[in-house]
Short mmCIF file of C-alpha atoms in Angstrom, two decimals:
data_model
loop_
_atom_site.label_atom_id
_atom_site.label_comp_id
_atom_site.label_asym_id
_atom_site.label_seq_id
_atom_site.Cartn_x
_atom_site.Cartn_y
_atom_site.Cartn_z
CA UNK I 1 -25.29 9.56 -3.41
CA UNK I 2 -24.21 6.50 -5.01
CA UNK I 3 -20.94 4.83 -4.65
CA UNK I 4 -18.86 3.57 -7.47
CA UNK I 5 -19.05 0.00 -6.50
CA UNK I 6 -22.14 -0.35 -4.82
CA UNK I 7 -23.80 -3.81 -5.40
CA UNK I 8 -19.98 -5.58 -6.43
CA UNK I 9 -19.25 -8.39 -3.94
CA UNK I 10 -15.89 -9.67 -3.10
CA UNK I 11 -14.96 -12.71 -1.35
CA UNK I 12 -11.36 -11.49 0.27
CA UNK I 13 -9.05 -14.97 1.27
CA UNK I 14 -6.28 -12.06 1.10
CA UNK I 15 -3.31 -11.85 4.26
CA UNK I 16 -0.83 -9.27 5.49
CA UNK I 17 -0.62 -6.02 3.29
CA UNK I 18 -0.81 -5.87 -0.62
CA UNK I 19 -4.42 -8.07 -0.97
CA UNK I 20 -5.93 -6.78 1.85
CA UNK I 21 -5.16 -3.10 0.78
CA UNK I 22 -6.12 -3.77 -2.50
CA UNK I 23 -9.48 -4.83 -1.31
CA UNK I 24 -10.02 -2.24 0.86
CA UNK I 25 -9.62 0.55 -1.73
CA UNK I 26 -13.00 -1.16 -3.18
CA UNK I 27 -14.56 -1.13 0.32
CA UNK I 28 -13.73 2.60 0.24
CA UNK I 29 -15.62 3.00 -2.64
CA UNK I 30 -19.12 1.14 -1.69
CA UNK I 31 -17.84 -2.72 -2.23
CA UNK I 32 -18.84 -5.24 -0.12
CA UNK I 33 -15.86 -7.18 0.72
CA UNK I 34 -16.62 -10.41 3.09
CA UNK I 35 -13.51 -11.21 4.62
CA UNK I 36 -12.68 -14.94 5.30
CA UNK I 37 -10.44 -15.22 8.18
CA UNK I 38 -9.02 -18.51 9.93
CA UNK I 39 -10.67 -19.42 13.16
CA UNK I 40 -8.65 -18.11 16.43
CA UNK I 41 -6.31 -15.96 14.26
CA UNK I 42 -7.42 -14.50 12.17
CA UNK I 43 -5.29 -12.77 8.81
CA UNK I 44 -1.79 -12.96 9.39
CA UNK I 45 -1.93 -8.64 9.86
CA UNK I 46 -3.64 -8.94 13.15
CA UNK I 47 -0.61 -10.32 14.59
CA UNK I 48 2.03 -7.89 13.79
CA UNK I 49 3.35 -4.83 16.20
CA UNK I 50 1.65 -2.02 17.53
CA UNK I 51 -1.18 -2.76 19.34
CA UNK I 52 -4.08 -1.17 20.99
CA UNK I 53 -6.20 -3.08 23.36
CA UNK I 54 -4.16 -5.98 22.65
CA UNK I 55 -5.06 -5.86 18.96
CA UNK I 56 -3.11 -4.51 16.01
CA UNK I 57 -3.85 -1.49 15.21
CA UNK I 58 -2.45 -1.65 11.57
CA UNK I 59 -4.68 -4.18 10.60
CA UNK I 60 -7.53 -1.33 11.66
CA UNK I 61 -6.14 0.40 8.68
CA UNK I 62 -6.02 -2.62 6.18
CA UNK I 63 -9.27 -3.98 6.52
CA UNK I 64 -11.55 -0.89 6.83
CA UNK I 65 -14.92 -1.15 5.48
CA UNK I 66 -14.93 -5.03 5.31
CA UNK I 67 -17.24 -7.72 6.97
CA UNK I 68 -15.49 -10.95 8.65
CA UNK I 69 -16.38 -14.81 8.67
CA UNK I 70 -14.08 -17.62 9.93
CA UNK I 71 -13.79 -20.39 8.23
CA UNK I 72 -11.38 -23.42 7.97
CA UNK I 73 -10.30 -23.74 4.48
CA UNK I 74 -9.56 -27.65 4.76
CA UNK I 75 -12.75 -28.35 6.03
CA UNK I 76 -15.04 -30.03 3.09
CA UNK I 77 -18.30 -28.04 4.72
CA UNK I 78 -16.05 -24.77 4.37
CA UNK I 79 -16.13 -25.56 0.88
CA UNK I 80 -19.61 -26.22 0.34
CA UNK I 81 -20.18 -22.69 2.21
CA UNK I 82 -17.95 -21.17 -0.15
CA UNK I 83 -18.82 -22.34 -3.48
CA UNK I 84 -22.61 -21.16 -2.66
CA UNK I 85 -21.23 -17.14 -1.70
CA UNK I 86 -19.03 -17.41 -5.07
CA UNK I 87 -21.72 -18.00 -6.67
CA UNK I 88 -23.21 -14.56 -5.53
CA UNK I 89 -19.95 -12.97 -5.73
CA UNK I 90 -18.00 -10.55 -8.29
CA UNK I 91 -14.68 -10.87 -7.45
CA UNK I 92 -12.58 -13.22 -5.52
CA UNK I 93 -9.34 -12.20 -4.40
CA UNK I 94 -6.73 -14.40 -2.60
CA UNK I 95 -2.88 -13.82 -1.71
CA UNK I 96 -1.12 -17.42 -0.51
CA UNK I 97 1.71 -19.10 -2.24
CA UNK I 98 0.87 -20.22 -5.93
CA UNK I 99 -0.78 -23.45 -5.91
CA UNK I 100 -2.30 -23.33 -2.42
CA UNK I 101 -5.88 -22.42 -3.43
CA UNK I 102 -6.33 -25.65 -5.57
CA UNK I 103 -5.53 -27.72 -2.69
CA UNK I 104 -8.50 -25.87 -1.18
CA UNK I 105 -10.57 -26.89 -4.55
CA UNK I 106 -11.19 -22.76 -4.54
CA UNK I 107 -8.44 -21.92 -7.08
CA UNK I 108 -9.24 -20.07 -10.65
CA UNK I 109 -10.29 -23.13 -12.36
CA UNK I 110 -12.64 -24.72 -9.86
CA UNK I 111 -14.63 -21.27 -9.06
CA UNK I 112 -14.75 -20.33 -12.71
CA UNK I 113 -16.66 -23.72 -13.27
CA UNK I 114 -19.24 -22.89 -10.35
CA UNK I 115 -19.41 -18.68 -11.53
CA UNK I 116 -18.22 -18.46 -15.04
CA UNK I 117 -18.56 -14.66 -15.09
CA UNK I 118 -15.80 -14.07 -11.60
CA UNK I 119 -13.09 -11.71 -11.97
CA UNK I 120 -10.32 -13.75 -9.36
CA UNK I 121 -7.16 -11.55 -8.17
CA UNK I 122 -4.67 -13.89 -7.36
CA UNK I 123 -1.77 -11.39 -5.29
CA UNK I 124 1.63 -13.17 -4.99
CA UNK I 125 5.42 -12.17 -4.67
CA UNK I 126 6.81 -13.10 -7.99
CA UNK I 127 3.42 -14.18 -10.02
CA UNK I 128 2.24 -17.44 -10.89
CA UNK I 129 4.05 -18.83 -13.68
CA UNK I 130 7.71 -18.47 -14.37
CA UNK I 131 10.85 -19.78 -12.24
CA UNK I 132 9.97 -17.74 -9.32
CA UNK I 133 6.38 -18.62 -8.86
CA UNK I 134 7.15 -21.04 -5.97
CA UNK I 135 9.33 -18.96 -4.17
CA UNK I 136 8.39 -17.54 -0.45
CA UNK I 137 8.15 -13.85 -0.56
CA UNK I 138 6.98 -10.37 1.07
CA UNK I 139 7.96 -7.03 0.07
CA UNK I 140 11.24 -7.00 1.28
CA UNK I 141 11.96 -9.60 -1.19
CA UNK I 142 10.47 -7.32 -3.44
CA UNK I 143 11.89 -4.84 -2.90
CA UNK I 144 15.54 -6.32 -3.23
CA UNK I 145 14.58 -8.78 -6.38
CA UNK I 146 13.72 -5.26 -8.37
CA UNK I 147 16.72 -3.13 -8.07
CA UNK I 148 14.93 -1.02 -5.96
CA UNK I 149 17.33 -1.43 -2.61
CA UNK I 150 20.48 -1.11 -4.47
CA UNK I 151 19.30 2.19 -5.53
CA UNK I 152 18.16 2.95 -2.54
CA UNK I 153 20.86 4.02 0.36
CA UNK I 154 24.23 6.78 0.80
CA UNK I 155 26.53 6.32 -2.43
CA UNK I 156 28.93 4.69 -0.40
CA UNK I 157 27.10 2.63 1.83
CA UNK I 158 25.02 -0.56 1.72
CA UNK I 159 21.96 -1.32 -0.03
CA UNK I 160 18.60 0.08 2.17
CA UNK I 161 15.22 -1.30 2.37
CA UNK I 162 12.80 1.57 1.77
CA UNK I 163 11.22 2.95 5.53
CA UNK I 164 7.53 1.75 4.32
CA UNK I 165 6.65 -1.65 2.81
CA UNK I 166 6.64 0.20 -0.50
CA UNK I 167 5.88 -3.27 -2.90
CA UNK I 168 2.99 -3.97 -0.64
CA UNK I 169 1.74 -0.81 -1.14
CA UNK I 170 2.23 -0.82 -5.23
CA UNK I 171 0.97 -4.05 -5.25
CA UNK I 172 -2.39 -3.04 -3.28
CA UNK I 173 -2.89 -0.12 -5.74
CA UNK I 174 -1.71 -2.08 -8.73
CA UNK I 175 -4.25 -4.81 -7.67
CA UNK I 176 -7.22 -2.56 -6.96
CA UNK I 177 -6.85 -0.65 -10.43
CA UNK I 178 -6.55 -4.32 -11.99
CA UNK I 179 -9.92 -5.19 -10.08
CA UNK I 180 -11.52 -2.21 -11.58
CA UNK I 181 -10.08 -2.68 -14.90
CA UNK I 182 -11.61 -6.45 -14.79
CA UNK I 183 -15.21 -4.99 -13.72
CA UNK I 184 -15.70 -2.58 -16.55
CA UNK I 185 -14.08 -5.31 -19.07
CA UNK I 186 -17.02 -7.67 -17.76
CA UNK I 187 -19.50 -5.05 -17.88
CA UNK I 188 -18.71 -4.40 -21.72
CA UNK I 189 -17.87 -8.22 -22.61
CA UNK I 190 -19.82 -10.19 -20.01
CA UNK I 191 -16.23 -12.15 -19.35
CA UNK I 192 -14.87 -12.63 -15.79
CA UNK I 193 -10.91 -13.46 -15.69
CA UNK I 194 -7.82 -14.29 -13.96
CA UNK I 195 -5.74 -11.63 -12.61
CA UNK I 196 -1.67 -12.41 -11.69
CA UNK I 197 -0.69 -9.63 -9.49
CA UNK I 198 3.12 -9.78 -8.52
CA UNK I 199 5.09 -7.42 -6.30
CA UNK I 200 7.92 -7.97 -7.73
CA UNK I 201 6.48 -7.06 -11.41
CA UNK I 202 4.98 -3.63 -9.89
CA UNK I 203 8.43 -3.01 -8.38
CA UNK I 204 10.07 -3.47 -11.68
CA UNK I 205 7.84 -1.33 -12.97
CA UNK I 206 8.96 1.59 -11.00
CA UNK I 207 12.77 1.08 -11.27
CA UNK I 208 13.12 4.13 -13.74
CA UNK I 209 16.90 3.28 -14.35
CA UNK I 210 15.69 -0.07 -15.92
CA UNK I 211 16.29 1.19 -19.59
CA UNK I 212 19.58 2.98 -19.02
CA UNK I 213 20.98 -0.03 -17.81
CA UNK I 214 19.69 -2.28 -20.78
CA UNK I 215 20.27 0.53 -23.09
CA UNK I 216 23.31 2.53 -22.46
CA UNK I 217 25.41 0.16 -20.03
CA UNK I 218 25.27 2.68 -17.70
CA UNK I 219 25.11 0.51 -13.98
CA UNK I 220 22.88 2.79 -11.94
CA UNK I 221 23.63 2.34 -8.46
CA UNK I 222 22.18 4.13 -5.02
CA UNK I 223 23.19 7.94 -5.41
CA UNK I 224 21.93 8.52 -1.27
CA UNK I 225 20.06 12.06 -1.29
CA UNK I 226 20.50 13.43 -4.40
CA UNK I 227 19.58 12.18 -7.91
CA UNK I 228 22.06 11.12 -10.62
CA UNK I 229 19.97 12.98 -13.55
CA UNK I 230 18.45 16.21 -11.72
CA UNK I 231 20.35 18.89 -9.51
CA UNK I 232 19.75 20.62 -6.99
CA UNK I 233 16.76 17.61 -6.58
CA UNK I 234 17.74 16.83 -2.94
CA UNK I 235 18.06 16.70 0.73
CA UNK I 236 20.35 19.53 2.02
CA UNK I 237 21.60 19.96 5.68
CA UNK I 238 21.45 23.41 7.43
CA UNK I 239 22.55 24.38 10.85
CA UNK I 240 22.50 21.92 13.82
CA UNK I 241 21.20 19.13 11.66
CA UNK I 242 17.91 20.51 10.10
CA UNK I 243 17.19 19.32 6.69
CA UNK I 244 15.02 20.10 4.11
CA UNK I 245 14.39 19.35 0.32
CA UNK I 246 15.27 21.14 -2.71
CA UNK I 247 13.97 21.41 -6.06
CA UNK I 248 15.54 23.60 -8.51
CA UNK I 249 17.09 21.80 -11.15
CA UNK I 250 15.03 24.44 -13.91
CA UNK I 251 17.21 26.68 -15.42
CA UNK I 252 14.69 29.85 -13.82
CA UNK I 253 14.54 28.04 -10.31
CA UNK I 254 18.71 27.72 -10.81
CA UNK I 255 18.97 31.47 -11.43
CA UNK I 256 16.37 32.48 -8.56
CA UNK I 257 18.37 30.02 -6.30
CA UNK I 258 21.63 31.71 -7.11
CA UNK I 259 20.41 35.19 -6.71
CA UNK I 260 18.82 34.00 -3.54
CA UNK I 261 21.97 32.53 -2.16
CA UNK I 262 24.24 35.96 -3.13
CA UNK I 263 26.16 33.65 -5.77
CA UNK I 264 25.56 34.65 -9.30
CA UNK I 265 28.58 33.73 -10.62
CA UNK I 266 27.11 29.71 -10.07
CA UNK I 267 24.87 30.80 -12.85
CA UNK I 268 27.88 30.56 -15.59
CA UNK I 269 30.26 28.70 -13.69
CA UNK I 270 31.19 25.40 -16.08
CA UNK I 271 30.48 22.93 -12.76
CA UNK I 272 27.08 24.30 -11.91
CA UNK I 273 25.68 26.19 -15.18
CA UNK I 274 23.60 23.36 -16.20
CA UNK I 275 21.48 20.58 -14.99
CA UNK I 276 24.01 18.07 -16.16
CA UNK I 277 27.18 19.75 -15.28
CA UNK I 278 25.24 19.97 -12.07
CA UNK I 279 25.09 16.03 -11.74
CA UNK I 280 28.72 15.54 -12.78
CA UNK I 281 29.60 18.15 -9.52
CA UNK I 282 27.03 17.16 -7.16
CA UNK I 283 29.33 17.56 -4.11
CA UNK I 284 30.43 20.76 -5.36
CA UNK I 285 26.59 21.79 -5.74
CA UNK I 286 25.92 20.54 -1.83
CA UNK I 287 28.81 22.82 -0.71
CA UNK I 288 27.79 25.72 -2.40
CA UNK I 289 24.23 25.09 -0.97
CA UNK I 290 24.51 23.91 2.36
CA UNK I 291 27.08 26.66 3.08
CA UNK I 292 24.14 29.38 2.28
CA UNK I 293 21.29 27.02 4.13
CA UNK I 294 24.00 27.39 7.20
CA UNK I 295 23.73 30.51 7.59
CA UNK I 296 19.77 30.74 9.08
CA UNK I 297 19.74 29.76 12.53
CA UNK I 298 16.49 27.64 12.16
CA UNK I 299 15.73 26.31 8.30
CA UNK I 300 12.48 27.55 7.74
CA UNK I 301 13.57 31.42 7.36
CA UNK I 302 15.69 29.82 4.20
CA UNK I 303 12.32 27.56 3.14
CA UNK I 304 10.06 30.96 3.50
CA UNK I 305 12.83 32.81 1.11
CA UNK I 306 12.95 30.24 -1.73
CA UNK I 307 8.95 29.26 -1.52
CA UNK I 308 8.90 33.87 -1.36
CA UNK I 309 10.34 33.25 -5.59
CA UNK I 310 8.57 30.22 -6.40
CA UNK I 311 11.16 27.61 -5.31
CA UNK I 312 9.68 24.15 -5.00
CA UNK I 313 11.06 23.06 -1.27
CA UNK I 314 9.98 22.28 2.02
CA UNK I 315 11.10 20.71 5.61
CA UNK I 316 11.60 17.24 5.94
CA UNK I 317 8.48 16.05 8.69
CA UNK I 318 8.90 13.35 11.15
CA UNK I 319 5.36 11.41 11.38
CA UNK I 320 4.70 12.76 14.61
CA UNK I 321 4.69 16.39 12.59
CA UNK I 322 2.65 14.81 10.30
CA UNK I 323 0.03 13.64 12.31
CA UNK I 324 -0.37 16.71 14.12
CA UNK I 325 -0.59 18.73 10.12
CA UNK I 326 -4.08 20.33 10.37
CA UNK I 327 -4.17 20.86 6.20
CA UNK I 328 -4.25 16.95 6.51
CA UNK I 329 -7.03 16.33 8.92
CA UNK I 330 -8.72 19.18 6.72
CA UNK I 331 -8.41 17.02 3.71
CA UNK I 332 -9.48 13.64 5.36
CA UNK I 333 -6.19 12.07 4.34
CA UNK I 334 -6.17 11.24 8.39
CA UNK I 335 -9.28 10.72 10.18
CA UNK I 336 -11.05 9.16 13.57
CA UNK I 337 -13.49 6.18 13.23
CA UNK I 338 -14.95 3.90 14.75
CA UNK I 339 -13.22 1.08 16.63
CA UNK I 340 -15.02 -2.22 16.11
CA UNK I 341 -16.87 -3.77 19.04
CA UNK I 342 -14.48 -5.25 20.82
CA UNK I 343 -12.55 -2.63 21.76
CA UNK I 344 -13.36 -1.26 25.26
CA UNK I 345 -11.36 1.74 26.26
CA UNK I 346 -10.89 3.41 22.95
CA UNK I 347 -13.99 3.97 21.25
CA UNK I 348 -12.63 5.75 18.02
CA UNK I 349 -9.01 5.49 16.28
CA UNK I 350 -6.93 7.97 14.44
CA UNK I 351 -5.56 6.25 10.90
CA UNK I 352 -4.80 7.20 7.36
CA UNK I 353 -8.12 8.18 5.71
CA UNK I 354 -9.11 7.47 1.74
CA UNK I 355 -6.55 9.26 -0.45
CA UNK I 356 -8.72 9.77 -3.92
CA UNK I 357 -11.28 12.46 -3.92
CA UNK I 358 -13.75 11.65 -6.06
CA UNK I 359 -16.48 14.74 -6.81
CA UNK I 360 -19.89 12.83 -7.21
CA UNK I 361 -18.64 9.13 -6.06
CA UNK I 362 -16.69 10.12 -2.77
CA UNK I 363 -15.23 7.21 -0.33
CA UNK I 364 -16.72 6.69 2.82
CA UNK I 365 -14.38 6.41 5.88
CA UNK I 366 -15.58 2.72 7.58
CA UNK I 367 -14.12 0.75 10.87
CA UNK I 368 -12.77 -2.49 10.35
CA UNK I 369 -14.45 -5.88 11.80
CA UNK I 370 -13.78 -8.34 14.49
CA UNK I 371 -12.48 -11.82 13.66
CA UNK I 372 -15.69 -13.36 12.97
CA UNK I 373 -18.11 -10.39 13.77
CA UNK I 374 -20.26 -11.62 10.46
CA UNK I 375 -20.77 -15.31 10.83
CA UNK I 376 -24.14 -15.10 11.67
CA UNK I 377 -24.96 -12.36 9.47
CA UNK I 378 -23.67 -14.47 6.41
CA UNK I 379 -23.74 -17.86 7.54
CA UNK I 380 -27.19 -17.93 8.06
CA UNK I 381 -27.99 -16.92 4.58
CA UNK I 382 -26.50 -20.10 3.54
CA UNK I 383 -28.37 -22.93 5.46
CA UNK I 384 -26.46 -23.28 8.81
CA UNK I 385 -28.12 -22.68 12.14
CA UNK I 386 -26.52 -20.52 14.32
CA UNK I 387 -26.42 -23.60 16.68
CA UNK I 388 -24.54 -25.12 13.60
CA UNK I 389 -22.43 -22.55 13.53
CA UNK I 390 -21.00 -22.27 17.24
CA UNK I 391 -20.15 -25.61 17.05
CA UNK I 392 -18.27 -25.43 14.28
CA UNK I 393 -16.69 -22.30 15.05
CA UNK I 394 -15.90 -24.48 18.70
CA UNK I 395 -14.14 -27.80 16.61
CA UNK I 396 -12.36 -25.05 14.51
CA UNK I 397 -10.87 -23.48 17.65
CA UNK I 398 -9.87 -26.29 19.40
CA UNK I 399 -7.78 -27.59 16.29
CA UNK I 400 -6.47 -23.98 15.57
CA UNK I 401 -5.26 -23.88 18.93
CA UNK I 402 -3.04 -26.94 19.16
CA UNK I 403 -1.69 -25.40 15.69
#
């Protein structure tokens, strides 16, 4: 069986999250992505916390499925290495600040010249053009620069970064479905092209109070658990702390809800009888609610009643309770693989597994590489010796280590 990207090659200069998740997606999928790492450290992800054998384990996660070479991008024989694997290559995909890959001579201009046909993913915080393109960013800039942390947070608290780096996240699925969009543009038109992938664009993107705010001057702010347009469409708190989510902002799921709860008269009560008058009385709602959730000792007897009429809720999971979800490990949304060579002790690793299930084209769950593991395997293809290559890889160390 076939994968979906099966002969597409991608030369990955990506770092940290968005890129390298992007290009991982096509690994997933039968791509081979050669990643080029600097000498000694490697992408910027393989420094970060936890760590497993002394290694981070994230970056396990991030670069699945992908092949490593080191190279040193300001060497001129780097260069010459690289223009010759472009030229074999689909895609090219890099994620440093706007304006670093010319001084490399490997930015959109230069490798269209040497591979007219390339499809080159340039990832970046706030694109590359417009008053922001020089500015330093990761997703937490993101993620503030959008709207999104003001929204985010209790209604009378501060603004709150989300608990995952959410505009790395858009921005690797954003960039993958750009990649694919760029392939089956080629394959119609025969043109390659340049693709300007910002975080802060995909988190813009997803700030769904955007066109009140231009439209209706109606300054959305954070609203904490419950949303300003949809009620009950929350977190509630039962007894001793335990939490779960509600959905029943339908008028049939308000009625069941009421009838559940022994309160009927919410059904035609002005504050609660519709979704709106709902919003308008949300503390009034979360009274009414959490005063009937209170009254099960543990919060799953009140889940099992409201799921018992078709009530769209469930408890709120730590990730240890996720990891130890069977229905997920059934799916393959977490899995064990491989650990790559180096790794002594542990021999596999649980991580998040591929998330699209695809019926005749499925994903294939891969380990991720060592720094360097494929210099030989690729170098060689290209002229050098592998004599040629330890020394290099040897001059490269020594500089990268007084770095």
């Amino acid at each position: 069986m076939s994968s979906i990207f099966d002969g597409i090659r991608v030369i990955d200069f990506t770092n940290n999250l968005a890129g390298p998740g992007a290009t991982a997606m096509l690994a997933d999928f039968g791509a081979e992505v050669i990643k080029i790492e600097r000498p000694v450290a490697g992408d910027d992800i393989r420094g970060i916390s936890p760590r497993l054998e002394g290694q981070a384990i994230f970056g396990l996660w991030s670069n699945r499925g992908k092949k490593s070479i080191t190279l040193a991008l300001d060497d001129p024989r780097s260069k010459e290495i690289l223009y010759k694997m472009i030229k074999d290559a689909d895609i090219v995909a890099e994620s440093f600040k706007p304006g670093q890959m010319k001084k490399f001579g490997l930015d959109y201009e230069s490798i269209q010249a040497i591979q007219p046909k390339i499809i080159y993913l340039s990832v970046s915080a706030c694109g590359q053009t417009g008053a922001y393109a020089k500015k330093p960013g990761f997703d937490i800039i993101a993620q503030a620069m959008s709207g999104q942390m003001d929204l985010t947070g209790n209604r009378n608290g501060p603004p709150t970064r989300l608990g995952v780096p959410i505009g790395d996240y858009v921005g690797a699925f954003n960039a993958a479905f750009s990649m694919a969009a760029a392939l089956y543009h080629r394959d119609r038109t025969g043109e390659g092209q340049h693709i300007d992938l910002s975080l802060l664009d995909g988190m813009v993107s997803m700030n769904s109070t955007l066109e009140g705010a231009a439209n209706l001057d109606t300054h959305p702010t954070r609203s904490g658990n419950h949303y300003l347009n949809m009620a009950p469409y929350g977190v509630y708190q039962g007894k001793d702390g335990q939490s779960c989510v509600i959905s029943a902002y339908t008028g049939g799921a308000w009625v069941k809800l009421c009838n559940l709860m022994g309160k009927p008269e919410l059904i035609e009560d002005p504050r609660t009888a519709s979704n709106v008058s709902r919003t308008k009385n949300i503390d009034y709602l979360v009274e009414q609610v959490e005063s009937w959730l209170k009254t099960f000792d543990d919060i799953g007897g009140a889940i099992q009643v409201m799921e018992s009429v078709g009530i769209a809720c469930c408890k709120i999971k730590n990730t240890d309770e996720v990891v130890a979800d069977q229905n997920l490990w059934e799916r393959g949304t977490i899995v064990e693989v491989e650990t790559p060579p180096s790794f002594q002790e542990h021999r596999t690793v649980k991580r998040r597994g591929t998330w699209i299930h695809m019926s005749k084209t499925p994903a294939v769950q891969k380990r991720a590489p060592d720094l360097g593991e494929d210099n030989y395997h690729y170098l060689t293809q290209y002229g050098l010796t592998k004599e040629e290559i330890d020394s290099m890889q040897a001059q490269w160390a020594e500089k990268f280590k007084k770095q």
